[in-house]
C-alpha atoms as one frame of an Amber mdcrd trajectory, in Angstrom:
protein
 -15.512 -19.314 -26.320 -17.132 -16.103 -27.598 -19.356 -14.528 -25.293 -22.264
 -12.355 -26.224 -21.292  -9.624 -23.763 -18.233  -8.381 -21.712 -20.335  -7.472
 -18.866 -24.423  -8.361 -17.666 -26.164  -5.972 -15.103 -28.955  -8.127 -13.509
 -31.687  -5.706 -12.685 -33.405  -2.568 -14.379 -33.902  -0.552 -10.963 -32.492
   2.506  -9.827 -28.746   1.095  -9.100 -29.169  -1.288 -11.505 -30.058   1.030
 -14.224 -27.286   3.897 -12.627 -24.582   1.078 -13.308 -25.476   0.712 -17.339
 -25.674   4.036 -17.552 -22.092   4.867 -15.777 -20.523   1.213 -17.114 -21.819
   2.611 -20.923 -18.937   5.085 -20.331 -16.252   2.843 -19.202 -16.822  -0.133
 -21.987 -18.711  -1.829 -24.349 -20.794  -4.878 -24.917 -23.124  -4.552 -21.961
 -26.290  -6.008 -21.234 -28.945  -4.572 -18.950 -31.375  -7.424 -17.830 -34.542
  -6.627 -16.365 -38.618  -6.570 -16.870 -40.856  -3.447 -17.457 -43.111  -2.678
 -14.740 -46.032  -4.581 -14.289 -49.423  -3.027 -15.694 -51.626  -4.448 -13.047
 -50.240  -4.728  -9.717 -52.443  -6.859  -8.046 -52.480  -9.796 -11.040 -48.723
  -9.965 -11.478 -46.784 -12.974 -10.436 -43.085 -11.706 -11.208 -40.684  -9.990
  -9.798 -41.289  -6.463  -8.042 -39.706  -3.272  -7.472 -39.698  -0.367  -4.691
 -39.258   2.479  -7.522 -42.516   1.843  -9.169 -43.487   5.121  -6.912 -43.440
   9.459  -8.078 -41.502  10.178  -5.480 -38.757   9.567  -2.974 -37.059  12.660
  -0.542 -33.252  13.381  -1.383 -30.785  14.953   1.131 -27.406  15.060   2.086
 -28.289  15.254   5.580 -27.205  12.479   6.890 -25.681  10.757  10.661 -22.975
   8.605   8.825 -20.174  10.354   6.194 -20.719   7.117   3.579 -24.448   7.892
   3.191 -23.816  11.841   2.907 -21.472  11.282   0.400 -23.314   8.808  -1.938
 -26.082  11.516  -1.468 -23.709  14.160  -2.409 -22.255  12.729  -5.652 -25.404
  11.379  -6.623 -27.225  15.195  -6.061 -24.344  16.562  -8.262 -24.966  14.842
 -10.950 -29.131  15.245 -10.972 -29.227  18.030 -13.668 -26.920  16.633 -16.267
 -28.527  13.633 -16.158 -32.003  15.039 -17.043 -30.377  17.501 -19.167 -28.656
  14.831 -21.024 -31.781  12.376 -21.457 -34.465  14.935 -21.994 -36.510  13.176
 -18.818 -36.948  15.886 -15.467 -36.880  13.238 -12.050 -35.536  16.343  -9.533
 -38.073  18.791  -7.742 -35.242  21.174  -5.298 -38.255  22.076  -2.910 -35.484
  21.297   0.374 -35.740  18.900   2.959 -36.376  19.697   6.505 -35.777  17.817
   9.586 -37.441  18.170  13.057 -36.600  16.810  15.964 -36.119  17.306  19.632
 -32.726  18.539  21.137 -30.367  15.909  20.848 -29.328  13.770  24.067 -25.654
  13.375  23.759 -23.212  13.395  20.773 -23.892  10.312  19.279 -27.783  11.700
  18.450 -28.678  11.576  15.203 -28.700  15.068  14.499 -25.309  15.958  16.309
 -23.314  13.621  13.790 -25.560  15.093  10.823 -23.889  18.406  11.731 -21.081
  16.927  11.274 -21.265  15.304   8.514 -22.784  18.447   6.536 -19.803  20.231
   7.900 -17.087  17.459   6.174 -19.397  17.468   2.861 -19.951  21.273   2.763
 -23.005  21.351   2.835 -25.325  24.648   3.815 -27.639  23.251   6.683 -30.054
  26.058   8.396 -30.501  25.161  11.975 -33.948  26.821  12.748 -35.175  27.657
  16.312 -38.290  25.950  17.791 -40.252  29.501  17.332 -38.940  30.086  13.922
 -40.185  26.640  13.352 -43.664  27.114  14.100 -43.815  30.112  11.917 -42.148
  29.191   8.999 -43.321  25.775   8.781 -46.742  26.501   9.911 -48.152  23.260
   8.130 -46.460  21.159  10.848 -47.232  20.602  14.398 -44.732  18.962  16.493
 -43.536  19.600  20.050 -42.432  22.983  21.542 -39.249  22.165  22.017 -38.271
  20.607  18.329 -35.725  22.504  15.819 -35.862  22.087  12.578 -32.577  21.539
  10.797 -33.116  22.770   6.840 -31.379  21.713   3.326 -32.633  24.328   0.894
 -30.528  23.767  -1.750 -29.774  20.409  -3.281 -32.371  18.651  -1.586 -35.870
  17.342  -2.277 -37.628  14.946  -3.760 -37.109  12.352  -6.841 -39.553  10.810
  -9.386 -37.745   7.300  -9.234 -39.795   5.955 -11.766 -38.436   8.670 -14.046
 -35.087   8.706 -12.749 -34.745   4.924 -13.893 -36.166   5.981 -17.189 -33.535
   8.474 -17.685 -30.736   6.172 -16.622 -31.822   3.277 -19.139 -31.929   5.815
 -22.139 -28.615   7.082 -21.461 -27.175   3.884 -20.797 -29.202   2.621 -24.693
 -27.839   5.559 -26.188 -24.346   4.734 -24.868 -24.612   1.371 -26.548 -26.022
  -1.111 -23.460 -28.802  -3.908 -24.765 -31.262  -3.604 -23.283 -33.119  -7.037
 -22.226 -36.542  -7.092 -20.729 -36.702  -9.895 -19.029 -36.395 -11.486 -15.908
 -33.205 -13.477 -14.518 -33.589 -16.660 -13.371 -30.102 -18.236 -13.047 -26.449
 -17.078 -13.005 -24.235 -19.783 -13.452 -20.382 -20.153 -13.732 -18.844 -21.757
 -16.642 -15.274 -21.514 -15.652 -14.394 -19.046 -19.086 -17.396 -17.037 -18.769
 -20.869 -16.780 -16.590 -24.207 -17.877 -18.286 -27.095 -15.994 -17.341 -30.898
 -17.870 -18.060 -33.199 -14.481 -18.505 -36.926 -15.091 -20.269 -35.918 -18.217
 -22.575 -32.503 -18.015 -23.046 -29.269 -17.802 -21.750 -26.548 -15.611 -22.423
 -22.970 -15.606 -21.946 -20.470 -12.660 -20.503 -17.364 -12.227 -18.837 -18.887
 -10.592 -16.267 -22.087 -10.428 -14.123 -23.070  -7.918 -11.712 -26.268  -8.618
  -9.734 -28.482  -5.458  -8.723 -31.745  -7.116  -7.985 -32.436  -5.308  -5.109
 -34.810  -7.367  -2.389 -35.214  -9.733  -4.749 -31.315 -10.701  -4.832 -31.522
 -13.718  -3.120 -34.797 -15.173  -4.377 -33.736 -16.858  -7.815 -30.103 -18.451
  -8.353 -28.427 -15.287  -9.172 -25.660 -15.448  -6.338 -23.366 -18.851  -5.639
 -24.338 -17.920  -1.932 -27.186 -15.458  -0.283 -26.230 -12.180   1.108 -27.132
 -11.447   4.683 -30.239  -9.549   4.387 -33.644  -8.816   5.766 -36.290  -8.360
   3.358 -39.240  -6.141   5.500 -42.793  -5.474   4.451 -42.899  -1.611   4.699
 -46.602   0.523   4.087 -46.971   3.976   2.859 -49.911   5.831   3.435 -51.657
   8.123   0.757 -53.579  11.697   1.197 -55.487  12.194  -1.798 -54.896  15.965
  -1.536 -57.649  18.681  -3.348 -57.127  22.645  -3.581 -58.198  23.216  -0.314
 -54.863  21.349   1.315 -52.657  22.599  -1.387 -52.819  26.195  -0.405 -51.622
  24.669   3.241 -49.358  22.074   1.828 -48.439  23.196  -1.949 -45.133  24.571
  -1.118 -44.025  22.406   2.123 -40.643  20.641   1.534 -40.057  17.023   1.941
 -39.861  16.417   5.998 -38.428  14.628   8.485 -39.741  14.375  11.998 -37.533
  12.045  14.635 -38.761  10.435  17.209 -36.953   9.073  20.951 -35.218   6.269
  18.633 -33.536   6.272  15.076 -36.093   3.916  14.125 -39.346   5.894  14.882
 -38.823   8.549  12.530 -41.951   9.350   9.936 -40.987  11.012   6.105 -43.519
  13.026   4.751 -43.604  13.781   0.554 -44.626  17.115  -0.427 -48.093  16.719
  -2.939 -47.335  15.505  -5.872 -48.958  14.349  -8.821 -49.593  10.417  -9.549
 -50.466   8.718 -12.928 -54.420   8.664 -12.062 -54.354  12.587 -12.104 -54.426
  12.734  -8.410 -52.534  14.374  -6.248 -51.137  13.067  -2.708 -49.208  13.818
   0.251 -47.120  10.538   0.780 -45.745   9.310   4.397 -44.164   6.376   5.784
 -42.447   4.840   8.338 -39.798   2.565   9.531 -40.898   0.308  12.708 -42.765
  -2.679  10.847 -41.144  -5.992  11.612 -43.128  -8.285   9.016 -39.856  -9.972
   6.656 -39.760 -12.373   3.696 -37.184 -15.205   2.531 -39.646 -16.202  -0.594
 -40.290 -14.732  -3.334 -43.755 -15.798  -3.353 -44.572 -14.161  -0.005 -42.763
 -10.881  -1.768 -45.206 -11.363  -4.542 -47.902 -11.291  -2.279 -46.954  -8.683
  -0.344 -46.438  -6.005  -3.242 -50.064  -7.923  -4.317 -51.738  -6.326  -1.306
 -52.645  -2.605   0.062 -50.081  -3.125   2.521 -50.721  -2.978   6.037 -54.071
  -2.171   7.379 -52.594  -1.630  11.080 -50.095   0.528   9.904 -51.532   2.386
   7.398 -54.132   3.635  10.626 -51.443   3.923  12.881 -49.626   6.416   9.906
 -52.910   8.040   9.787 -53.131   9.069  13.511 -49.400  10.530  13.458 -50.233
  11.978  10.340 -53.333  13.990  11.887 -51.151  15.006  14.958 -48.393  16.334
  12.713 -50.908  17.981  10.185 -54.329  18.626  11.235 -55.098  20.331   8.242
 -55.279  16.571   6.309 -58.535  15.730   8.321 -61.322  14.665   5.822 -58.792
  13.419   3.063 -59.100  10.493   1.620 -56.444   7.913   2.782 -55.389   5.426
   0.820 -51.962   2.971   1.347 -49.723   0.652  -0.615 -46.795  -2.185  -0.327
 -43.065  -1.247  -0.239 -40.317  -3.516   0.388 -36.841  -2.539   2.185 -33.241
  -4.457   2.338 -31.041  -4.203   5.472 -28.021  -5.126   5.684 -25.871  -5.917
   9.081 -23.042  -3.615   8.361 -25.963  -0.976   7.743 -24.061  -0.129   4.629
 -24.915  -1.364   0.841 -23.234  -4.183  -0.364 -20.645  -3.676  -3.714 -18.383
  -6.036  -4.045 -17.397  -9.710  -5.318 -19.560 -13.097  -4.286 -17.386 -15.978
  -4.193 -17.094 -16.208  -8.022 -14.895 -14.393  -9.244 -16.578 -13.220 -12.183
 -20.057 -12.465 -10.638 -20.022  -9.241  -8.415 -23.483  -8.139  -5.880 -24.808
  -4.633  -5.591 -27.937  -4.638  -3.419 -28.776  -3.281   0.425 -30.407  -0.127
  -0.050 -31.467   0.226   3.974 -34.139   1.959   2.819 -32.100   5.034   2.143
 -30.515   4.897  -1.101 -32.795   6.224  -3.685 -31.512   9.513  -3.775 -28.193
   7.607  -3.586 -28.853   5.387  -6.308 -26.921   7.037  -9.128 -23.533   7.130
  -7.270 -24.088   3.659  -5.910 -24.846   1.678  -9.950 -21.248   3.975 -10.137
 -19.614   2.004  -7.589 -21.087  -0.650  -9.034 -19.607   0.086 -12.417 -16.332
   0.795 -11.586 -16.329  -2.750  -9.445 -16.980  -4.521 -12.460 -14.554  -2.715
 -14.963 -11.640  -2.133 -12.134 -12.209  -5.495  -9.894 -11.978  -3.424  -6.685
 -13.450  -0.359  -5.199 -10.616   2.098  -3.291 -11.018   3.982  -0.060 -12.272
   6.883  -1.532 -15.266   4.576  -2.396 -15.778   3.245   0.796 -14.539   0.175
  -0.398 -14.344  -1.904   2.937 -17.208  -0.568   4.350 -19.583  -1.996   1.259
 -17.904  -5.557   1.878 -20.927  -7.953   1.351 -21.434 -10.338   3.939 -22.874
 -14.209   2.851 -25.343 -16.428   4.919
């Protein structure tokens, strides 16, 4: 039979919206499935999504060479993309690391070196004096060194970054569909996808639905992975803190384990006219297999324990934030076992799975809805891609 499309991308995010955009250039008839944003938070009952934020810290710096290349392509490719849609998402302030001298040479920060080494990049290693002095806004521990990405490094607007994707990908001919899928469904000579009220037909079907993969019949099986509750915590920042903060880049600071690290935003300016310094963590353990606890969840301020517990790090690391107003909201993060994204086939073989950001893809996000592209055109992704590595596993 005639199908509507050659090829359906399930999900308007940031790889979702990356894969139109890169797909738009490959072939035509392609569909790009997915609802608008909510315009109240709190009374929505739909689907979610993480990039519904101003900003998100990009780097190349990275412990493992798959992650510091996605970074890298994606980085590359920043300023034609906002040349080429008219929409700016990049602010090159740098990112900066601290941390204290690494144990052994599996420490994070060893096999960063590394890493930046193999991708070229220009890392400034800076002493723990020079680290006081130049970075005066932060207070860590006398012995920490600060490892600093001037150049190609930063912070994205995702929310604009996923604007600029979908108008390049509409002005390279993909439909855009706002709606939200419900069902993906093989019928042997083609896949039927149920979006909104109606269904529509394509040789092809690549699901990008981020957390929410697995919470509608969009895969023949579930993908291994742990949905977790994550909070961010909010500075409402006034002129007083932006001559101490204004030109801090986006930070780093490790802790004894991977896991305890905390991110800190630079200020930046929200829709409300407000400007905050944004932080966040990565030890909660709170997970979801339903979509209506997901709902909930993004519903919700977020944590109350954690948003005080980011508070109290946040005063040790930056005194100078006393007396601010703190605020905090939901996030949601996808891990996957292999610790890699997954790009790749489900057990159809027409419907293909790009999700499992572990919470370190955003600045990725462009080279990974590539990937995803170039599955669904080619059938396969080679080494150069990483290929094996983004295998998805099934429950």
């Amino acid at each position: 039979m005639a199908v509507d499309f050659r090829f359906i991308i399930i999900g308007r995010g940031m790889m979702g919206a990356a894969a139109a955009r890169h797909l738009s250039s490959m072939a035509d008839g392609i569909a790009l499935i997915g609802p608008p944003e909510p315009g109240e938070r709190k009374t929505h009952h739909g689907v979610f999504a993480s990039h519904y934020d101003e900003a998100r810290i990009t780097r190349t710096f990275d412990g493992n060479r798959a992650w510091g290349s996605f970074a890298a392509r994606a980085l590359g490719r920043y300023r034609a993309i906002e040349a080429q849609s008219g929409i700016s998402f990049f602010s090159e302030v740098g990112c900066l690391f601290a941390g204290p001298p690494p144990k052994d040479e599996q420490d994070f920060l060893r096999r960063a070196l590394t890493v930046s080494r193999t991708l070229g990049s220009d890392i400034e290693i800076v002493a723990p004096a020079e680290l006081a002095r130049r970075f005066s806004y932060l207070k860590v521990s006398p012995d920490f060194s600060g490892y600093f990405e001037r150049n190609r490094a930063g912070h994205i607007n995702p929310r604009a970054l996923v604007r600029a994707q979908a108008r390049l990908a509409e002005q390279g001919g993909v439909s855009l569909i706002e709606a939200t899928a419900t069902s993906v469904r093989d019928a042997g000579s083609h896949v039927e996808v149920t979006a909104g009220d109606r269904s529509y037909n394509a040789e092809r079907v690549l699901v990008a639905a981020g957390a929410f993969s697995n919470f509608h019949a969009l895969l023949p099986r579930p993908v291994e992975l742990r949905v977790m509750a994550r909070t961010v915590a909010f500075y409402e920042i006034g002129e007083r803190e932006m001559a101490v903060f204004g030109d801090m880049p986006s930070t780093i600071v490790l802790g004894d384990r991977d896991e305890d690290h905390i991110y800190i935003l630079p200020p930046v300016r929200y829709p409300d006219g407000k400007t905050y310094l944004k932080l966040g963590g990565d030890t909660e353990t709170v997970s979801f297999n339903r979509l209506e606890d997901a709902g909930a969840w993004f519903r919700s301020d977020g944590s109350a324990a954690e948003r005080d517990h980011l508070s109290r790090i946040a005063l040790q690391l930056m005194p100078e934030l006393a007396g601010c107003p703190v605020t905090s909201a939901p996030c949601l993060a996808n891990f996957t076992p292999t610790g890699y994204p997954y790009v790749g086939f489900t057990q159809l073989p027409r419907v293909a799975v790009l999700t499992g950001g572990n919470f370190v893809a955003a600045k990725s996000s462009d080279e990974l809805g590539r990937l995803g592209a170039v599955l669904l055109k080619d059938g396969q992704l080679g080494d150069e891609d990483f290929g094996r590595e983004l295998t998805p596993v099934f429950v």
